[in-house]
Coordinates of C-alpha atoms in Angstrom, one line a residue:
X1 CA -34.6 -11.5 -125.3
X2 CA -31.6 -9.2 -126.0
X3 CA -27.7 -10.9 -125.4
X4 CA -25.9 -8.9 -123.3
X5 CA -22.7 -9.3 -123.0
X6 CA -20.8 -10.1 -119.2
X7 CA -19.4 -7.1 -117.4
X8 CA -15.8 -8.3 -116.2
X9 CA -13.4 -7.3 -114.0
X10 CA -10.1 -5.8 -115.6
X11 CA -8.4 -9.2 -115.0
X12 CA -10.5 -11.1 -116.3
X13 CA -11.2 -9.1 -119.2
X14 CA -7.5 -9.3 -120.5
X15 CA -8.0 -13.1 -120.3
X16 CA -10.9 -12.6 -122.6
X17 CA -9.0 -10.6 -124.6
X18 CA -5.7 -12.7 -125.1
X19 CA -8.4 -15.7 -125.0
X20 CA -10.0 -14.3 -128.4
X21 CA -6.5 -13.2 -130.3
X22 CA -5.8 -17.6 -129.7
X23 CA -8.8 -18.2 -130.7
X24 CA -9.2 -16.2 -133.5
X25 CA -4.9 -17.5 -134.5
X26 CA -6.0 -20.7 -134.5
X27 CA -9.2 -20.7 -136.3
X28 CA -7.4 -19.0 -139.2
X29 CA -5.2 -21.3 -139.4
X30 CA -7.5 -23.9 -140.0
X31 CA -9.1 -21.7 -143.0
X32 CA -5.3 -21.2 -144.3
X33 CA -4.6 -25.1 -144.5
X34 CA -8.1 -26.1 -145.4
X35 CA -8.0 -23.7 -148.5
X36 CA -4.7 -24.8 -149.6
X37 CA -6.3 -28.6 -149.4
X38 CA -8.8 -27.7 -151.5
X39 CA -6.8 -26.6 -154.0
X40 CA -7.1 -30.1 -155.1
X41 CA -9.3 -32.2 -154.5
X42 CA -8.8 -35.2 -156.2
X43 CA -5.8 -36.1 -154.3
X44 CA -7.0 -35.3 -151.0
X45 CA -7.9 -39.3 -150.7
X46 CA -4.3 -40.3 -150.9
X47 CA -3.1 -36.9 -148.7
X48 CA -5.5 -38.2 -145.3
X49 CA -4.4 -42.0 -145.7
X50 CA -1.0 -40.8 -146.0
X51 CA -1.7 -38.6 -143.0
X52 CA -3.8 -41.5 -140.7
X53 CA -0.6 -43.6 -141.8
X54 CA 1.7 -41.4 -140.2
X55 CA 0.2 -39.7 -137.4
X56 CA -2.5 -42.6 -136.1
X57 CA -4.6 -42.0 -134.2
X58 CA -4.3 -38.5 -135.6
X59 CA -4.2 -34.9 -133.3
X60 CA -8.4 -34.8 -134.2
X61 CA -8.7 -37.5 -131.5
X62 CA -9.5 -35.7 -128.0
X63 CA -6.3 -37.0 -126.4
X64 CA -7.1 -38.5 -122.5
X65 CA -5.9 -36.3 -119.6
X66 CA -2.9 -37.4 -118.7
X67 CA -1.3 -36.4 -122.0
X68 CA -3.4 -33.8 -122.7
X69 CA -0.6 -30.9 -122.5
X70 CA 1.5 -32.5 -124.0
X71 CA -0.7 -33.0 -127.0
X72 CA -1.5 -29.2 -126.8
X73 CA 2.6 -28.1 -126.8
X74 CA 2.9 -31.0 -129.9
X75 CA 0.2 -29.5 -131.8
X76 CA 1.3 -25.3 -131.3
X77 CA 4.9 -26.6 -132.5
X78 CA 3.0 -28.0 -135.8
X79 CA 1.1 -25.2 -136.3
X80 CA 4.0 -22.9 -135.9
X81 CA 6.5 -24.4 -137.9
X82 CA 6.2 -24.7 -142.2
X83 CA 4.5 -27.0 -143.9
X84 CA 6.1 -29.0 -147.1
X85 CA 3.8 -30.8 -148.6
X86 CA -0.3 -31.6 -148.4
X87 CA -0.3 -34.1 -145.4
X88 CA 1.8 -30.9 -143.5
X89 CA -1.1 -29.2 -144.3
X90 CA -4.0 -31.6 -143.3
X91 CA -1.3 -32.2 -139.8
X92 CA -1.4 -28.2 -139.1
X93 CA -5.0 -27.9 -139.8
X94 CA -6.0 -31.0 -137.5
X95 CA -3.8 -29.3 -134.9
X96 CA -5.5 -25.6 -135.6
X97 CA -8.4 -27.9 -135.1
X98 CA -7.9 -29.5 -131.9
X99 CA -6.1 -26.0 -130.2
X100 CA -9.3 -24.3 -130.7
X101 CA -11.0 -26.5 -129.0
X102 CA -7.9 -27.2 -126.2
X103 CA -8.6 -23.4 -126.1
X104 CA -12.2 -23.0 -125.6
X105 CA -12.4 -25.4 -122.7
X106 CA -9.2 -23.8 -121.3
X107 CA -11.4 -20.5 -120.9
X108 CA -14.7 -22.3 -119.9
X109 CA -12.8 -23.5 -117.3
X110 CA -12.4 -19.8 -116.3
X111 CA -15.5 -19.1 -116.1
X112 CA -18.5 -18.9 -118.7
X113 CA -18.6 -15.3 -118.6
X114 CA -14.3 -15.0 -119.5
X115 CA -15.6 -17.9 -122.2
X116 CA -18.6 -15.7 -123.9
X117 CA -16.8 -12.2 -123.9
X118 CA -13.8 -14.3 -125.6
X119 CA -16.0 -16.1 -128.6
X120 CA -17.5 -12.4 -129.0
X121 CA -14.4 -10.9 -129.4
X122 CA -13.2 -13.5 -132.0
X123 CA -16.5 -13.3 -133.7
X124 CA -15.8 -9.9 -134.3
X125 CA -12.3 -10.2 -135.3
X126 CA -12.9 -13.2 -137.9
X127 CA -15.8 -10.7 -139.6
X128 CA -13.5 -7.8 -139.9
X129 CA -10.2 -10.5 -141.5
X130 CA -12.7 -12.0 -143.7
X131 CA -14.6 -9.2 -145.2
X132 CA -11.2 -7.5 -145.9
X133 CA -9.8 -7.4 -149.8
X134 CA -7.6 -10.0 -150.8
X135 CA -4.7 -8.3 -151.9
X136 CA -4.9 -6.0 -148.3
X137 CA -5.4 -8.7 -146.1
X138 CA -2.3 -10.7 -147.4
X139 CA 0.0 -7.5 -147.7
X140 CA -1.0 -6.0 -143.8
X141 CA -1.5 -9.2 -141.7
X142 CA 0.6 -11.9 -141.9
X143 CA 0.0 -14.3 -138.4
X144 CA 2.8 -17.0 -139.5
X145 CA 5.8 -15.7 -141.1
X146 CA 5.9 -19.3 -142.6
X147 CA 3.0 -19.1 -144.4
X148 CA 3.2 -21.3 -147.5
X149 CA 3.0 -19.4 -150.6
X150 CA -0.1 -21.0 -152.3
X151 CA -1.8 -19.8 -149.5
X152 CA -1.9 -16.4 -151.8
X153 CA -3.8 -18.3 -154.9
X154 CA -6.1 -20.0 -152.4
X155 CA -7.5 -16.8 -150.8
X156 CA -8.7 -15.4 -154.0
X157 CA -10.1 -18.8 -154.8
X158 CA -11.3 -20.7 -151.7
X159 CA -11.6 -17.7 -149.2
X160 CA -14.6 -18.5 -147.0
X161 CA -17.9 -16.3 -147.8
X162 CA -18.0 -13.3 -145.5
X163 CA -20.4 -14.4 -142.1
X164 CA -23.7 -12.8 -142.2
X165 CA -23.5 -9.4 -140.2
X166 CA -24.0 -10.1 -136.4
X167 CA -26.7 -8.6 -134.4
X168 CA -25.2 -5.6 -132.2
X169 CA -25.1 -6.4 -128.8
X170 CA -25.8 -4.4 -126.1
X171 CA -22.3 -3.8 -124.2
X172 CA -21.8 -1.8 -121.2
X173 CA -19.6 0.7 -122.6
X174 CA -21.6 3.7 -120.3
X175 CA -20.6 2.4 -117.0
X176 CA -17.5 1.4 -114.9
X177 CA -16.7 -2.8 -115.1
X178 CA -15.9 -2.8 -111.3
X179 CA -15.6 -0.3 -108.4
X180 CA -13.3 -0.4 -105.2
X181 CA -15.1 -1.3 -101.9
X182 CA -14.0 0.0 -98.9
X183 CA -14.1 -3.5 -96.7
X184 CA -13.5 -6.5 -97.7
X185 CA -15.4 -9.5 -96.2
X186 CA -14.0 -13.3 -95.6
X187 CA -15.9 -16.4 -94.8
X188 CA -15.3 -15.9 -91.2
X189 CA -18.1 -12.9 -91.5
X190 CA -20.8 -14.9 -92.7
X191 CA -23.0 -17.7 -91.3
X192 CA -25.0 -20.5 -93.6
X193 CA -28.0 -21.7 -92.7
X194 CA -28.7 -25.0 -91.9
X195 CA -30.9 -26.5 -93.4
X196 CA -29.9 -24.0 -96.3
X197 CA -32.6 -21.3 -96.6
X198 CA -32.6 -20.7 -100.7
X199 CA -33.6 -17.9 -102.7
X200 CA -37.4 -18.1 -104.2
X201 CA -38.8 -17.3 -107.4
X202 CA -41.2 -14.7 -105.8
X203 CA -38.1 -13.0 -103.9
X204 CA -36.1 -12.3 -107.6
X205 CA -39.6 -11.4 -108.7
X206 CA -39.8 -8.6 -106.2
X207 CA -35.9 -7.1 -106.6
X208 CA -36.3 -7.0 -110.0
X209 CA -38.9 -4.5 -109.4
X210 CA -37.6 -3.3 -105.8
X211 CA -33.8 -3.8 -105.9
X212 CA -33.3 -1.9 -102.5
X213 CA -34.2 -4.6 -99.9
X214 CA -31.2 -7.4 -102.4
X215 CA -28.5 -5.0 -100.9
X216 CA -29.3 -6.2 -97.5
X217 CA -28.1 -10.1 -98.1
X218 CA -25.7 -11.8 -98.6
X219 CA -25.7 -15.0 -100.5
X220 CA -23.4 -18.3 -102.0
X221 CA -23.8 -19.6 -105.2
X222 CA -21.7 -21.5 -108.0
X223 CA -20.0 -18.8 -110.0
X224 CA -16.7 -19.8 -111.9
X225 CA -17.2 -23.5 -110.9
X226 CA -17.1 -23.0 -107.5
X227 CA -18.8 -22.0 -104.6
X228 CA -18.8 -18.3 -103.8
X229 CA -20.4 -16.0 -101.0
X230 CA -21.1 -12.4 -103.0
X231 CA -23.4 -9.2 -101.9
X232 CA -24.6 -6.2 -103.8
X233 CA -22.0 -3.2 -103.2
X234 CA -24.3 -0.7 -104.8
X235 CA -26.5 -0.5 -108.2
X236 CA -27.1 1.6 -110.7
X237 CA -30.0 2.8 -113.1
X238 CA -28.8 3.2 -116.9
X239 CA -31.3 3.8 -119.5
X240 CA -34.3 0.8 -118.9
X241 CA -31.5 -1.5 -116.9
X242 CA -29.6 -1.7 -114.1
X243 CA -25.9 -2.6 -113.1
X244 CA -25.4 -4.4 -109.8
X245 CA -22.3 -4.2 -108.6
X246 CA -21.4 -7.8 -107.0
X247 CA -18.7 -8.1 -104.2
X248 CA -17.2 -11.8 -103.8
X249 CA -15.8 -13.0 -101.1
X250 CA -12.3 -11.9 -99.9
X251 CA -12.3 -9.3 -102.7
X252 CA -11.5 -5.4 -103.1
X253 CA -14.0 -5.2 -105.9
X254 CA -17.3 -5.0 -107.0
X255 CA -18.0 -6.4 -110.5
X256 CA -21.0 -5.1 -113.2
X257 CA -23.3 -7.4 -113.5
X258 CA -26.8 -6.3 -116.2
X259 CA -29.7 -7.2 -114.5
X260 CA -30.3 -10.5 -116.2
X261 CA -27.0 -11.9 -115.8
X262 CA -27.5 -11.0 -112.5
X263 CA -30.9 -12.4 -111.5
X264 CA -29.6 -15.7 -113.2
X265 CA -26.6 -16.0 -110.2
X266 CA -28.9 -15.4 -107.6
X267 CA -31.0 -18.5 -109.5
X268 CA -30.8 -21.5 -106.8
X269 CA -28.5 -19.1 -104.5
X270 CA -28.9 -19.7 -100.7
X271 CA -29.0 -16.4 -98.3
X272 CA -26.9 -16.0 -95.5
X273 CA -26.3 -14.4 -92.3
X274 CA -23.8 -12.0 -91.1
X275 CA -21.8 -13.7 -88.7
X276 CA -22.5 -10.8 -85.8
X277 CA -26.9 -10.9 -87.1
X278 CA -29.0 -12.5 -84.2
X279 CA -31.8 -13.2 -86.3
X280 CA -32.4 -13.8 -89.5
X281 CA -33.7 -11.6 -92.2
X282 CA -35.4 -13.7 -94.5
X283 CA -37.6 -10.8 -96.3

């Protein structure tokens, strides 16, 4: 089966996009301080019990909630300031460490769709940094102005091995992320059933081959963590796929969604009625 990547909205593509340059700052700097490390290894024993002796329990523990921010705005001051000797080092790259991660959930979070276009991006960017020459990559991108100066040495000497060439993914770069609807619709339109009347297998069976009749519901699901009523604006045909454009709830836009990623929302979705509909329509 072929990734594809999400179709987002514009706002939630610049979170993506200013989700991958942290991501991608961050995980460089853990390949900065971890090559400087291994620069020598025989005293990297005294540098991490010097480091556990200072810093216990250490910024690689997943702090608990209620101090987790502050353990995120400790650890982007460490990163960003210089380092002065190896257990700096081993400090910023636990740090680097634990940001990526502080990161990653931050844009989970946001939704899974924000979280995969953002890793993607990165991905990308951390192939195109690390297959660049040496000498290039130091003299045109410089992401800390306090870069130590081994760092030079250790990129012609410990410089991770290129990743192996990604598969291309199939983007939608043909077709528009979202369109403008005319009407938006609130809660107040719509009526749930009760019991809840869910969508079947056989019923995303049949609009996978008949999209039409889809257009005609609407349904709630769990999108972004939370409960959402959406309905199929319009859809179109490009090449051997289709883009449905979903409208949520109390928005002026429809977003592209590729017809798996679509068929997988409408997984365990309930239908519901139009708040003026007399009757059901439970084709």
């Amino acid at each position: 089966m072929t990734f594809r990547l999400p179709c987002l909205s514009a706002r939630k593509q610049e979170i993506a996009e200013k989700g991958a340059e942290e991501l991608f700052y961050y995980s460089v700097a853990v390949e900065e301080h971890a090559a400087i490390l291994r620069k020598d290894l025989d005293a990297l024993p005294a540098v991490y019990a010097d480091y556990h002796a200072k810093y216990q329990p250490g910024t690689d523990i997943r702090p608990p909630p209620e101090i987790w921010d502050a353990a995120v705005d400790s650890a982007k001051k460490v990163v960003a300031q210089p380092c002065n000797n190896p257990t700096d080092h081993l400090l910023a790259q636990c740090s680097a460490m634990f940001l990526v991660q502080a990161v990653g959930d931050e844009l989970f979070k946001q939704g899974h769709d924000i979280y995969a276009v953002a890793t993607y991006l990165k991905t990308q960017k951390e192939n195109a940094f690390f297959k660049a020459d040496p000498e290039e990559l130091l003299r045109s991108y410089s992401y800390n102005p306090t870069t130590h100066p081994s760092f030079a040495s250790a990129v012609y000497n410990a410089r991770p091995a290129p990743p192996r060439p990604q598969p291309q993914l199939e983007t939608a770069v043909q077709y528009p992320l979202a369109l403008q609807v005319t009407k938006v619709f609130t809660w107040n339109d719509i009526i749930q059933h009760n019991p809840p009347i869910l969508v079947t297998t056989a019923q995303i069976t049949d609009w996978r081959c008949n999209p039409e009749p889809v257009q005609q519901h609407t349904f709630i699901a769990k999108y972004d963590s939370e409960t959402k009523a959406f309905k199929v604006a319009c859809f179109l045909t490009v090449g051997n796929d289709r883009i449905f454009y979903v409208q949520f709830v109390e928005d002026d836009e429809a977003i592209g969604f590729t017809t798996d990623y679509f068929f997988e929302l409408l997984e365990g979705a309930e239908l519901a009625l139009p708040s003026h509909a007399d009757d059901p329509d439970e084709r």
